[in-house]
Amino acid sequence: MKPRIAVVGSVNMDLVFRTPRMPAVGETLSGHEFRQIPGGKGANQAVAAARQGADVAFIGRVGDDGFGQYSIRCLSEDGIDVSYLSAVPDIATGVAGIIVTDAGDNSIVLAAGANAALSAENVDAAQTAISSAQLLVCQLETPLSTVTRAIQLAKQHNVKVILNPAPVQALADELLQQVDYLVINETEASQLSGIPVTSQESAHLASEKLLQRGVSAVLLTMGEQGLCITEPGKRQYIAAIRVDAVDTTAAGDTFVGAFAVGIGRGLDIHAASVEAQYAAALTVTKLGAQTSIPSRSEVEEFMQSRAAG
Ligand code: RIB
C-alpha cells in the first residue's frame, strides 16, 4: 500500500537567476541564465513525497494566472491530487525571486500572493484528504492560522504531523505540542529555541528545548554538518552525504517529503532520515526546485552506488 500524505502549503513560481556571485547593494550584475521553475515549499514537499511513491493530496491556492495554471499542471503530472488547489481571482500566484551563484549559494525573496489567501475554511473543505492521510505535512509560507487549523484537524483524526517551520516565526507551545516531527535548520532552531546552533552539541540542546515545549521529535538539518535527531532521552547524529553542490534550493523540502514517505512506509525515524538525506543530496546536484527533486529509483540507485563504495 502506498503511504497517503496530505500537504497543506504554498505554491510559487521560482524566477531563478544564475549569477557569478551575489550582487552588492546598489550593483547591477549580469547573470549567466534565467529560468522559470515551479517551486514553493509546500508544492516542493508534495512533489518529493509523490516522487518517492506516496499518494499525495495538496491543499493550497494559486492566482488566476498563467503561473498558477502551469503550477497546477506540473503537480498533476506528478500524480498529486489537486482537487483542493484552487485559483483566487485578482491575486497573483506566489512568486520567489531566487539568485543562485556559481558557488551554489542562494538568496530568495518571496511575494506570497495567493498563498496568503489559503484559509482555515479551505482546510476544512479538505477535511477528507487530511483525515484519510497517514501524515500531514505543513510549512509556514501560508498563514499560521491555516496551518494551526490543519494540524488541529489532523490530530482529531490521529494523523501524524510533520511541521517544517519555514520561513520561521514565533510558535505557541499549544501548536508545538501537536507536532510529531519538527524538521528545522540551524536558523530556525536558533530562533525557536533561543539557543544559537553552531555545533552538534548546541543542535541537540536547542532541540531538547523544543522537546520541552511539547514537540515529540526534532530533526535538525545542518547541510554539510549532517543531521541531528533528538527525541526524549535519545540523541542521534547522521553524517551528511557528500555531493558536488550546484544549487541547494529545495534540498530541505526534498528531505521533508521523502522523510514523510519513509515514516508512512513504516521505517523508524533513523532509517527514514537516511533515505531522506540521500534524496536531499541528489536535489543539490541540479538547478532549481521541482526540476531537481529525484524519483524513488534515482534515490535507490544512488544509495546502492554509495553502499558499493
Ligand atoms: O525551499 C525552496 C523554496 O522556497 C523555493 O522553491 C521557493 O519557492 C521558496 O518558497
PDB file of C-alpha atoms and ligand atoms in Angstrom:
ATOM      1  CA  MET A   1       0.000   0.000   0.000  1.00  0.00           C
ATOM      2  CA  LYS A   2       1.261   3.460  -0.885  1.00  0.00           C
ATOM      3  CA  PRO A   3       1.646   5.892   2.037  1.00  0.00           C
ATOM      4  CA  ARG A   4      -1.064   8.573   1.992  1.00  0.00           C
ATOM      5  CA  ILE A   5       0.153  12.089   2.659  1.00  0.00           C
ATOM      6  CA  ALA A   6      -1.690  15.412   2.811  1.00  0.00           C
ATOM      7  CA  VAL A   7       0.316  18.578   2.264  1.00  0.00           C
ATOM      8  CA  VAL A   8      -1.078  21.978   3.258  1.00  0.00           C
ATOM      9  CA  GLY A   9       1.163  24.625   1.795  1.00  0.00           C
ATOM     10  CA  SER A  10       2.461  27.112  -0.704  1.00  0.00           C
ATOM     11  CA  VAL A  11       2.859  27.183  -4.459  1.00  0.00           C
ATOM     12  CA  ASN A  12       5.357  29.598  -6.010  1.00  0.00           C
ATOM     13  CA  MET A  13       6.760  30.197  -9.428  1.00  0.00           C
ATOM     14  CA  ASP A  14      10.507  30.473  -8.907  1.00  0.00           C
ATOM     15  CA  LEU A  15      12.214  33.096 -11.071  1.00  0.00           C
ATOM     16  CA  VAL A  16      15.788  31.851 -10.950  1.00  0.00           C
ATOM     17  CA  PHE A  17      18.865  33.903 -11.907  1.00  0.00           C
ATOM     18  CA  ARG A  18      22.215  32.118 -12.107  1.00  0.00           C
ATOM     19  CA  THR A  19      24.953  34.612 -11.302  1.00  0.00           C
ATOM     20  CA  PRO A  20      28.729  34.534 -10.730  1.00  0.00           C
ATOM     21  CA  ARG A  21      28.210  35.825  -7.170  1.00  0.00           C
ATOM     22  CA  MET A  22      25.664  37.682  -5.018  1.00  0.00           C
ATOM     23  CA  PRO A  23      25.126  41.287  -6.213  1.00  0.00           C
ATOM     24  CA  ALA A  24      26.232  44.025  -3.784  1.00  0.00           C
ATOM     25  CA  VAL A  25      23.744  46.660  -2.609  1.00  0.00           C
ATOM     26  CA  GLY A  26      23.183  49.143  -5.457  1.00  0.00           C
ATOM     27  CA  GLU A  27      25.026  46.987  -8.021  1.00  0.00           C
ATOM     28  CA  THR A  28      23.663  45.804 -11.398  1.00  0.00           C
ATOM     29  CA  LEU A  29      25.170  42.386 -12.026  1.00  0.00           C
ATOM     30  CA  SER A  30      24.966  40.414 -15.285  1.00  0.00           C
ATOM     31  CA  GLY A  31      23.781  36.841 -14.752  1.00  0.00           C
ATOM     32  CA  HIS A  32      24.508  33.730 -16.830  1.00  0.00           C
ATOM     33  CA  GLU A  33      20.968  32.396 -17.180  1.00  0.00           C
ATOM     34  CA  PHE A  34      17.311  32.896 -16.219  1.00  0.00           C
ATOM     35  CA  ARG A  35      14.788  30.068 -15.662  1.00  0.00           C
ATOM     36  CA  GLN A  36      11.142  29.837 -14.521  1.00  0.00           C
ATOM     37  CA  ILE A  37      10.851  26.751 -12.336  1.00  0.00           C
ATOM     38  CA  PRO A  38       7.848  25.563 -10.287  1.00  0.00           C
ATOM     39  CA  GLY A  39       8.528  25.821  -6.570  1.00  0.00           C
ATOM     40  CA  GLY A  40       7.070  26.824  -3.214  1.00  0.00           C
ATOM     41  CA  LYS A  41       7.941  24.883  -0.086  1.00  0.00           C
ATOM     42  CA  GLY A  42       4.557  23.162   0.112  1.00  0.00           C
ATOM     43  CA  ALA A  43       4.469  22.160  -3.540  1.00  0.00           C
ATOM     44  CA  ASN A  44       8.100  21.010  -3.439  1.00  0.00           C
ATOM     45  CA  GLN A  45       7.412  18.800  -0.406  1.00  0.00           C
ATOM     46  CA  ALA A  46       4.350  17.352  -2.139  1.00  0.00           C
ATOM     47  CA  VAL A  47       6.390  16.602  -5.277  1.00  0.00           C
ATOM     48  CA  ALA A  48       9.160  14.993  -3.221  1.00  0.00           C
ATOM     49  CA  ALA A  49       6.625  12.742  -1.471  1.00  0.00           C
ATOM     50  CA  ALA A  50       4.897  11.823  -4.752  1.00  0.00           C
ATOM     51  CA  ARG A  51       8.205  11.007  -6.489  1.00  0.00           C
ATOM     52  CA  GLN A  52       9.120   8.769  -3.540  1.00  0.00           C
ATOM     53  CA  GLY A  53       5.940   6.799  -4.175  1.00  0.00           C
ATOM     54  CA  ALA A  54       3.232   8.295  -1.932  1.00  0.00           C
ATOM     55  CA  ASP A  55      -0.380   9.123  -2.747  1.00  0.00           C
ATOM     56  CA  VAL A  56      -0.370  12.862  -2.135  1.00  0.00           C
ATOM     57  CA  ALA A  57      -3.233  15.350  -1.761  1.00  0.00           C
ATOM     58  CA  PHE A  58      -2.254  19.014  -1.931  1.00  0.00           C
ATOM     59  CA  ILE A  59      -4.242  21.785  -0.246  1.00  0.00           C
ATOM     60  CA  GLY A  60      -3.292  25.297  -1.400  1.00  0.00           C
ATOM     61  CA  ARG A  61      -4.132  28.343  -3.540  1.00  0.00           C
ATOM     62  CA  VAL A  62      -2.735  29.866  -6.692  1.00  0.00           C
ATOM     63  CA  GLY A  63      -3.622  33.050  -8.571  1.00  0.00           C
ATOM     64  CA  ASP A  64      -5.941  33.023 -11.565  1.00  0.00           C
ATOM     65  CA  ASP A  65      -2.980  33.430 -13.933  1.00  0.00           C
ATOM     66  CA  GLY A  66      -0.537  31.565 -16.143  1.00  0.00           C
ATOM     67  CA  PHE A  67       1.884  30.763 -13.309  1.00  0.00           C
ATOM     68  CA  GLY A  68      -0.989  29.234 -11.337  1.00  0.00           C
ATOM     69  CA  GLN A  69      -2.259  27.123 -14.247  1.00  0.00           C
ATOM     70  CA  TYR A  70       1.264  25.910 -15.028  1.00  0.00           C
ATOM     71  CA  SER A  71       1.924  25.026 -11.371  1.00  0.00           C
ATOM     72  CA  ILE A  72      -1.305  23.029 -11.131  1.00  0.00           C
ATOM     73  CA  ARG A  73      -0.438  21.168 -14.352  1.00  0.00           C
ATOM     74  CA  CYS A  74       3.032  20.277 -13.046  1.00  0.00           C
ATOM     75  CA  LEU A  75       1.649  18.950  -9.737  1.00  0.00           C
ATOM     76  CA  SER A  76      -0.968  16.871 -11.608  1.00  0.00           C
ATOM     77  CA  GLU A  77       1.732  15.432 -13.868  1.00  0.00           C
ATOM     78  CA  ASP A  78       3.444  14.173 -10.707  1.00  0.00           C
ATOM     79  CA  GLY A  79       0.219  12.332  -9.850  1.00  0.00           C
ATOM     80  CA  ILE A  80      -0.714  14.689  -6.997  1.00  0.00           C
ATOM     81  CA  ASP A  81      -4.419  15.146  -6.184  1.00  0.00           C
ATOM     82  CA  VAL A  82      -5.044  18.848  -6.850  1.00  0.00           C
ATOM     83  CA  SER A  83      -8.808  18.849  -6.103  1.00  0.00           C
ATOM     84  CA  TYR A  84      -8.118  21.142  -3.129  1.00  0.00           C
ATOM     85  CA  LEU A  85      -5.778  23.510  -5.007  1.00  0.00           C
ATOM     86  CA  SER A  86      -7.919  26.365  -6.251  1.00  0.00           C
ATOM     87  CA  ALA A  87      -7.341  29.679  -8.006  1.00  0.00           C
ATOM     88  CA  VAL A  88      -8.068  33.008  -6.251  1.00  0.00           C
ATOM     89  CA  PRO A  89      -9.380  35.765  -8.537  1.00  0.00           C
ATOM     90  CA  ASP A  90      -7.455  39.062  -8.743  1.00  0.00           C
ATOM     91  CA  ILE A  91      -4.386  37.867  -6.831  1.00  0.00           C
ATOM     92  CA  ALA A  92      -1.102  36.737  -8.380  1.00  0.00           C
ATOM     93  CA  THR A  93       0.321  33.262  -7.836  1.00  0.00           C
ATOM     94  CA  GLY A  94       3.117  33.297  -5.247  1.00  0.00           C
ATOM     95  CA  VAL A  95       6.499  34.185  -6.711  1.00  0.00           C
ATOM     96  CA  ALA A  96      10.036  33.612  -5.439  1.00  0.00           C
ATOM     97  CA  GLY A  97      12.935  35.601  -6.905  1.00  0.00           C
ATOM     98  CA  ILE A  98      15.969  33.334  -6.474  1.00  0.00           C
ATOM     99  CA  ILE A  99      19.638  34.116  -7.083  1.00  0.00           C
ATOM    100  CA  VAL A 100      21.904  31.074  -7.349  1.00  0.00           C
ATOM    101  CA  THR A 101      25.643  31.759  -7.504  1.00  0.00           C
ATOM    102  CA  ASP A 102      28.347  29.652  -9.160  1.00  0.00           C
ATOM    103  CA  ALA A 103      29.336  28.507  -5.664  1.00  0.00           C
ATOM    104  CA  GLY A 104      25.836  27.010  -5.205  1.00  0.00           C
ATOM    105  CA  ASP A 105      24.677  29.600  -2.631  1.00  0.00           C
ATOM    106  CA  ASN A 106      21.216  31.061  -2.963  1.00  0.00           C
ATOM    107  CA  SER A 107      19.141  34.040  -1.821  1.00  0.00           C
ATOM    108  CA  ILE A 108      15.348  34.076  -2.032  1.00  0.00           C
ATOM    109  CA  VAL A 109      12.792  36.908  -1.967  1.00  0.00           C
ATOM    110  CA  LEU A 110       9.131  35.907  -1.684  1.00  0.00           C
ATOM    111  CA  ALA A 111       5.861  37.552  -2.705  1.00  0.00           C
ATOM    112  CA  ALA A 112       3.199  35.339  -1.081  1.00  0.00           C
ATOM    113  CA  GLY A 113       0.356  36.320  -3.439  1.00  0.00           C
ATOM    114  CA  ALA A 114      -2.411  33.708  -3.367  1.00  0.00           C
ATOM    115  CA  ASN A 115      -0.629  31.665  -0.677  1.00  0.00           C
ATOM    116  CA  ALA A 116      -1.724  34.328   1.819  1.00  0.00           C
ATOM    117  CA  ALA A 117      -5.356  33.589   0.885  1.00  0.00           C
ATOM    118  CA  LEU A 118      -5.259  29.934   1.978  1.00  0.00           C
ATOM    119  CA  SER A 119      -7.765  29.976   4.823  1.00  0.00           C
ATOM    120  CA  ALA A 120      -8.927  27.724   7.645  1.00  0.00           C
ATOM    121  CA  GLU A 121     -12.172  27.304   5.642  1.00  0.00           C
ATOM    122  CA  ASN A 122     -10.172  25.958   2.680  1.00  0.00           C
ATOM    123  CA  VAL A 123      -8.581  23.466   5.056  1.00  0.00           C
ATOM    124  CA  ASP A 124     -11.966  22.472   6.494  1.00  0.00           C
ATOM    125  CA  ALA A 125     -13.186  21.840   2.941  1.00  0.00           C
ATOM    126  CA  ALA A 126     -10.289  19.386   2.542  1.00  0.00           C
ATOM    127  CA  GLN A 127     -11.032  17.529   5.788  1.00  0.00           C
ATOM    128  CA  THR A 128     -11.455  14.189   3.979  1.00  0.00           C
ATOM    129  CA  ALA A 129      -7.995  14.454   2.406  1.00  0.00           C
ATOM    130  CA  ILE A 130      -6.439  15.181   5.808  1.00  0.00           C
ATOM    131  CA  SER A 131      -8.395  12.640   7.850  1.00  0.00           C
ATOM    132  CA  SER A 132      -7.680   9.830   5.375  1.00  0.00           C
ATOM    133  CA  ALA A 133      -3.918  10.529   5.294  1.00  0.00           C
ATOM    134  CA  GLN A 134      -1.258   8.848   7.446  1.00  0.00           C
ATOM    135  CA  LEU A 135       0.689  12.081   7.714  1.00  0.00           C
ATOM    136  CA  LEU A 136       0.031  15.788   7.366  1.00  0.00           C
ATOM    137  CA  VAL A 137       2.930  17.961   6.179  1.00  0.00           C
ATOM    138  CA  CYS A 138       2.900  21.756   6.715  1.00  0.00           C
ATOM    139  CA  GLN A 139       5.312  24.690   6.399  1.00  0.00           C
ATOM    140  CA  LEU A 140       4.846  28.408   7.130  1.00  0.00           C
ATOM    141  CA  GLU A 141       4.557  30.037   3.691  1.00  0.00           C
ATOM    142  CA  THR A 142       0.785  30.081   4.226  1.00  0.00           C
ATOM    143  CA  PRO A 143      -0.987  31.821   7.147  1.00  0.00           C
ATOM    144  CA  LEU A 144      -0.238  30.414  10.595  1.00  0.00           C
ATOM    145  CA  SER A 145      -3.986  30.331  11.399  1.00  0.00           C
ATOM    146  CA  THR A 146      -4.466  27.971   8.430  1.00  0.00           C
ATOM    147  CA  VAL A 147      -1.595  25.724   9.457  1.00  0.00           C
ATOM    148  CA  THR A 148      -2.945  25.658  13.016  1.00  0.00           C
ATOM    149  CA  ARG A 149      -6.359  24.543  11.776  1.00  0.00           C
ATOM    150  CA  ALA A 150      -4.860  21.829   9.569  1.00  0.00           C
ATOM    151  CA  ILE A 151      -2.828  20.475  12.486  1.00  0.00           C
ATOM    152  CA  GLN A 152      -5.902  20.503  14.755  1.00  0.00           C
ATOM    153  CA  LEU A 153      -7.874  18.515  12.163  1.00  0.00           C
ATOM    154  CA  ALA A 154      -5.037  16.033  11.738  1.00  0.00           C
ATOM    155  CA  LYS A 155      -4.813  15.431  15.483  1.00  0.00           C
ATOM    156  CA  GLN A 156      -8.585  14.921  15.737  1.00  0.00           C
ATOM    157  CA  HIS A 157      -8.154  12.053  13.273  1.00  0.00           C
ATOM    158  CA  ASN A 158      -4.918  10.594  14.714  1.00  0.00           C
ATOM    159  CA  VAL A 159      -2.931  11.709  11.678  1.00  0.00           C
ATOM    160  CA  LYS A 160       0.787  12.263  12.381  1.00  0.00           C
ATOM    161  CA  VAL A 161       2.032  15.827  11.834  1.00  0.00           C
ATOM    162  CA  ILE A 162       5.308  16.963  10.275  1.00  0.00           C
ATOM    163  CA  LEU A 163       5.920  20.708  10.590  1.00  0.00           C
ATOM    164  CA  ASN A 164       8.725  22.463   8.715  1.00  0.00           C
ATOM    165  CA  PRO A 165       8.502  25.962  10.265  1.00  0.00           C
ATOM    166  CA  ALA A 166       9.975  27.879   7.332  1.00  0.00           C
ATOM    167  CA  PRO A 167      10.070  30.834   6.998  1.00  0.00           C
ATOM    168  CA  VAL A 168      10.418  30.781  10.765  1.00  0.00           C
ATOM    169  CA  GLN A 169       8.130  32.751  13.092  1.00  0.00           C
ATOM    170  CA  ALA A 170       7.230  32.543  16.785  1.00  0.00           C
ATOM    171  CA  LEU A 171       5.102  29.464  17.550  1.00  0.00           C
ATOM    172  CA  ALA A 172       2.845  28.803  20.535  1.00  0.00           C
ATOM    173  CA  ASP A 173       3.537  25.822  22.788  1.00  0.00           C
ATOM    174  CA  GLU A 174      -0.062  24.658  22.119  1.00  0.00           C
ATOM    175  CA  LEU A 175       0.853  24.249  18.448  1.00  0.00           C
ATOM    176  CA  LEU A 176       4.221  22.597  19.090  1.00  0.00           C
ATOM    177  CA  GLN A 177       2.529  20.083  21.417  1.00  0.00           C
ATOM    178  CA  GLN A 178       0.636  18.721  18.397  1.00  0.00           C
ATOM    179  CA  VAL A 179       3.719  18.251  16.233  1.00  0.00           C
ATOM    180  CA  ASP A 180       5.140  14.727  15.921  1.00  0.00           C
ATOM    181  CA  TYR A 181       8.186  15.640  13.814  1.00  0.00           C
ATOM    182  CA  LEU A 182       9.609  19.166  13.687  1.00  0.00           C
ATOM    183  CA  VAL A 183      12.048  19.491  10.766  1.00  0.00           C
ATOM    184  CA  ILE A 184      14.191  22.617  11.103  1.00  0.00           C
ATOM    185  CA  ASN A 185      17.517  24.082  10.043  1.00  0.00           C
ATOM    186  CA  GLU A 186      20.062  25.880  12.239  1.00  0.00           C
ATOM    187  CA  THR A 187      18.497  29.332  11.794  1.00  0.00           C
ATOM    188  CA  GLU A 188      15.013  28.134  12.592  1.00  0.00           C
ATOM    189  CA  ALA A 189      16.230  26.130  15.590  1.00  0.00           C
ATOM    190  CA  SER A 190      18.181  29.101  16.962  1.00  0.00           C
ATOM    191  CA  GLN A 191      15.190  31.387  16.620  1.00  0.00           C
ATOM    192  CA  LEU A 192      12.609  28.984  18.052  1.00  0.00           C
ATOM    193  CA  SER A 193      14.757  27.820  20.970  1.00  0.00           C
ATOM    194  CA  GLY A 194      16.757  30.978  21.751  1.00  0.00           C
ATOM    195  CA  ILE A 195      19.942  28.843  21.674  1.00  0.00           C
ATOM    196  CA  PRO A 196      22.425  29.693  18.877  1.00  0.00           C
ATOM    197  CA  VAL A 197      23.049  26.496  16.888  1.00  0.00           C
ATOM    198  CA  THR A 198      26.670  26.236  15.780  1.00  0.00           C
ATOM    199  CA  SER A 199      27.607  22.623  16.546  1.00  0.00           C
ATOM    200  CA  GLN A 200      26.161  19.157  17.139  1.00  0.00           C
ATOM    201  CA  GLU A 201      26.033  19.782  20.880  1.00  0.00           C
ATOM    202  CA  SER A 202      24.179  23.098  20.550  1.00  0.00           C
ATOM    203  CA  ALA A 203      21.862  21.494  17.960  1.00  0.00           C
ATOM    204  CA  HIS A 204      20.830  18.828  20.480  1.00  0.00           C
ATOM    205  CA  LEU A 205      20.481  21.432  23.263  1.00  0.00           C
ATOM    206  CA  ALA A 206      18.250  23.642  21.114  1.00  0.00           C
ATOM    207  CA  SER A 207      16.215  20.596  20.088  1.00  0.00           C
ATOM    208  CA  GLU A 208      15.809  19.497  23.717  1.00  0.00           C
ATOM    209  CA  LYS A 209      14.432  22.967  24.493  1.00  0.00           C
ATOM    210  CA  LEU A 210      11.834  22.404  21.753  1.00  0.00           C
ATOM    211  CA  LEU A 211      11.010  18.962  23.150  1.00  0.00           C
ATOM    212  CA  GLN A 212      10.328  20.671  26.488  1.00  0.00           C
ATOM    213  CA  ARG A 213       7.879  22.943  24.653  1.00  0.00           C
ATOM    214  CA  GLY A 214       5.950  19.879  23.502  1.00  0.00           C
ATOM    215  CA  VAL A 215       7.292  18.594  20.160  1.00  0.00           C
ATOM    216  CA  SER A 216       7.717  14.785  20.045  1.00  0.00           C
ATOM    217  CA  ALA A 217      10.872  14.676  17.874  1.00  0.00           C
ATOM    218  CA  VAL A 218      13.179  17.275  16.316  1.00  0.00           C
ATOM    219  CA  LEU A 219      15.143  16.692  13.107  1.00  0.00           C
ATOM    220  CA  LEU A 220      17.701  19.482  12.778  1.00  0.00           C
ATOM    221  CA  THR A 221      19.218  19.572   9.292  1.00  0.00           C
ATOM    222  CA  MET A 222      22.619  21.275   9.162  1.00  0.00           C
ATOM    223  CA  GLY A 223      23.620  20.920   5.487  1.00  0.00           C
ATOM    224  CA  GLU A 224      27.218  19.730   5.220  1.00  0.00           C
ATOM    225  CA  GLN A 225      27.331  19.307   9.008  1.00  0.00           C
ATOM    226  CA  GLY A 226      24.784  16.491   8.882  1.00  0.00           C
ATOM    227  CA  LEU A 227      21.561  15.859  10.760  1.00  0.00           C
ATOM    228  CA  CYS A 228      20.796  15.775  14.492  1.00  0.00           C
ATOM    229  CA  ILE A 229      17.727  13.829  15.607  1.00  0.00           C
ATOM    230  CA  THR A 230      16.537  14.470  19.140  1.00  0.00           C
ATOM    231  CA  GLU A 231      13.775  12.608  20.951  1.00  0.00           C
ATOM    232  CA  PRO A 232      13.052  12.441  24.684  1.00  0.00           C
ATOM    233  CA  GLY A 233      16.100  10.741  26.224  1.00  0.00           C
ATOM    234  CA  LYS A 234      17.680   9.973  22.834  1.00  0.00           C
ATOM    235  CA  ARG A 235      20.175  11.787  20.592  1.00  0.00           C
ATOM    236  CA  GLN A 236      21.228  10.549  17.131  1.00  0.00           C
ATOM    237  CA  TYR A 237      23.559  12.022  14.526  1.00  0.00           C
ATOM    238  CA  ILE A 238      23.698  11.169  10.815  1.00  0.00           C
ATOM    239  CA  ALA A 239      26.593  12.496   8.713  1.00  0.00           C
ATOM    240  CA  ALA A 240      25.863  14.454   5.531  1.00  0.00           C
ATOM    241  CA  ILE A 241      26.054  12.755   2.128  1.00  0.00           C
ATOM    242  CA  ARG A 242      28.854  14.444   0.172  1.00  0.00           C
ATOM    243  CA  VAL A 243      27.996  15.643  -3.363  1.00  0.00           C
ATOM    244  CA  ASP A 244      29.165  18.408  -5.721  1.00  0.00           C
ATOM    245  CA  ALA A 245      26.679  21.194  -4.983  1.00  0.00           C
ATOM    246  CA  VAL A 246      25.061  23.039  -7.890  1.00  0.00           C
ATOM    247  CA  ASP A 247      22.054  24.542  -6.088  1.00  0.00           C
ATOM    248  CA  THR A 248      20.713  23.832  -2.613  1.00  0.00           C
ATOM    249  CA  THR A 249      17.183  25.139  -3.404  1.00  0.00           C
ATOM    250  CA  ALA A 250      14.523  22.628  -2.263  1.00  0.00           C
ATOM    251  CA  ALA A 251      17.017  20.269  -0.593  1.00  0.00           C
ATOM    252  CA  GLY A 252      15.225  20.830   2.730  1.00  0.00           C
ATOM    253  CA  ASP A 253      11.855  20.348   1.048  1.00  0.00           C
ATOM    254  CA  THR A 254      13.006  17.095  -0.518  1.00  0.00           C
ATOM    255  CA  PHE A 255      14.181  15.913   2.891  1.00  0.00           C
ATOM    256  CA  VAL A 256      10.734  16.647   4.386  1.00  0.00           C
ATOM    257  CA  GLY A 257       8.761  14.945   1.590  1.00  0.00           C
ATOM    258  CA  ALA A 258      10.990  11.875   1.474  1.00  0.00           C
ATOM    259  CA  PHE A 259      11.072  11.616   5.278  1.00  0.00           C
ATOM    260  CA  ALA A 260       7.252  11.656   5.348  1.00  0.00           C
ATOM    261  CA  VAL A 261       7.165   8.785   2.875  1.00  0.00           C
ATOM    262  CA  GLY A 262       9.698   6.777   4.874  1.00  0.00           C
ATOM    263  CA  ILE A 263       7.616   7.163   8.047  1.00  0.00           C
ATOM    264  CA  GLY A 264       4.471   6.334   6.043  1.00  0.00           C
ATOM    265  CA  ARG A 265       6.181   3.132   4.839  1.00  0.00           C
ATOM    266  CA  GLY A 266       6.791   2.152   8.456  1.00  0.00           C
ATOM    267  CA  LEU A 267      10.506   2.980   8.672  1.00  0.00           C
ATOM    268  CA  ASP A 268      11.823   4.227  12.004  1.00  0.00           C
ATOM    269  CA  ILE A 269      12.947   7.827  12.368  1.00  0.00           C
ATOM    270  CA  HIS A 270      16.624   6.980  11.702  1.00  0.00           C
ATOM    271  CA  ALA A 271      16.020   4.868   8.591  1.00  0.00           C
ATOM    272  CA  ALA A 272      13.517   7.381   7.163  1.00  0.00           C
ATOM    273  CA  SER A 273      16.051  10.175   7.760  1.00  0.00           C
ATOM    274  CA  VAL A 274      18.866   8.318   5.992  1.00  0.00           C
ATOM    275  CA  GLU A 275      16.733   7.818   2.861  1.00  0.00           C
ATOM    276  CA  ALA A 276      15.595  11.431   3.037  1.00  0.00           C
ATOM    277  CA  GLN A 277      19.201  12.609   3.264  1.00  0.00           C
ATOM    278  CA  TYR A 278      20.103  10.711   0.090  1.00  0.00           C
ATOM    279  CA  ALA A 279      17.104  12.232  -1.695  1.00  0.00           C
ATOM    280  CA  ALA A 280      18.054  15.733  -0.493  1.00  0.00           C
ATOM    281  CA  ALA A 281      21.688  15.243  -1.544  1.00  0.00           C
ATOM    282  CA  LEU A 282      20.596  14.391  -5.106  1.00  0.00           C
ATOM    283  CA  THR A 283      18.477  17.567  -5.187  1.00  0.00           C
ATOM    284  CA  VAL A 284      21.589  19.643  -4.516  1.00  0.00           C
ATOM    285  CA  THR A 285      23.283  18.302  -7.670  1.00  0.00           C
ATOM    286  CA  LYS A 286      20.796  20.013 -10.025  1.00  0.00           C
ATOM    287  CA  LEU A 287      19.473  23.543 -10.580  1.00  0.00           C
ATOM    288  CA  GLY A 288      16.045  24.552  -9.323  1.00  0.00           C
ATOM    289  CA  ALA A 289      13.292  23.285  -7.050  1.00  0.00           C
ATOM    290  CA  GLN A 290      10.920  20.798  -8.704  1.00  0.00           C
ATOM    291  CA  THR A 291      13.391  20.268 -11.574  1.00  0.00           C
ATOM    292  CA  SER A 292      15.877  18.755  -9.138  1.00  0.00           C
ATOM    293  CA  ILE A 293      13.726  16.505  -6.915  1.00  0.00           C
ATOM    294  CA  PRO A 294      14.650  12.856  -7.566  1.00  0.00           C
ATOM    295  CA  SER A 295      12.438   9.824  -8.189  1.00  0.00           C
ATOM    296  CA  ARG A 296      12.394   6.752  -5.934  1.00  0.00           C
ATOM    297  CA  SER A 297      14.522   4.760  -8.413  1.00  0.00           C
ATOM    298  CA  GLU A 298      17.132   7.548  -8.576  1.00  0.00           C
ATOM    299  CA  VAL A 299      17.383   7.560  -4.779  1.00  0.00           C
ATOM    300  CA  GLU A 300      17.646   3.754  -4.622  1.00  0.00           C
ATOM    301  CA  GLU A 301      20.383   3.689  -7.287  1.00  0.00           C
ATOM    302  CA  PHE A 302      22.275   6.461  -5.503  1.00  0.00           C
ATOM    303  CA  MET A 303      22.095   4.627  -2.164  1.00  0.00           C
ATOM    304  CA  GLN A 304      23.309   1.422  -3.776  1.00  0.00           C
ATOM    305  CA  SER A 305      26.170   3.196  -5.550  1.00  0.00           C
ATOM    306  CA  ARG A 306      27.364   4.775  -2.286  1.00  0.00           C
ATOM    307  CA  ALA A 307      26.996   1.445  -0.425  1.00  0.00           C
ATOM    308  CA  ALA A 308      29.119  -0.237  -3.126  1.00  0.00           C
ATOM    309  CA  GLY A 309      31.835   2.288  -2.338  1.00  0.00           C
TER     310      GLY A 309
HETATM  311  O1  RIB B   1      12.515  25.864  -0.212  1.00  0.00           O
HETATM  312  C1  RIB B   1      12.678  26.330  -1.526  1.00  0.00           C
HETATM  313  C2  RIB B   1      11.503  27.139  -1.940  1.00  0.00           C
HETATM  314  O2  RIB B   1      11.444  28.283  -1.130  1.00  0.00           O
HETATM  315  C3  RIB B   1      11.562  27.648  -3.355  1.00  0.00           C
HETATM  316  O3  RIB B   1      11.019  26.767  -4.300  1.00  0.00           O
HETATM  317  C4  RIB B   1      10.836  28.975  -3.268  1.00  0.00           C
HETATM  318  O4  RIB B   1       9.617  28.990  -3.940  1.00  0.00           O
HETATM  319  C5  RIB B   1      10.659  29.254  -1.783  1.00  0.00           C
HETATM  320  O5  RIB B   1       9.383  29.054  -1.396  1.00  0.00           O
END
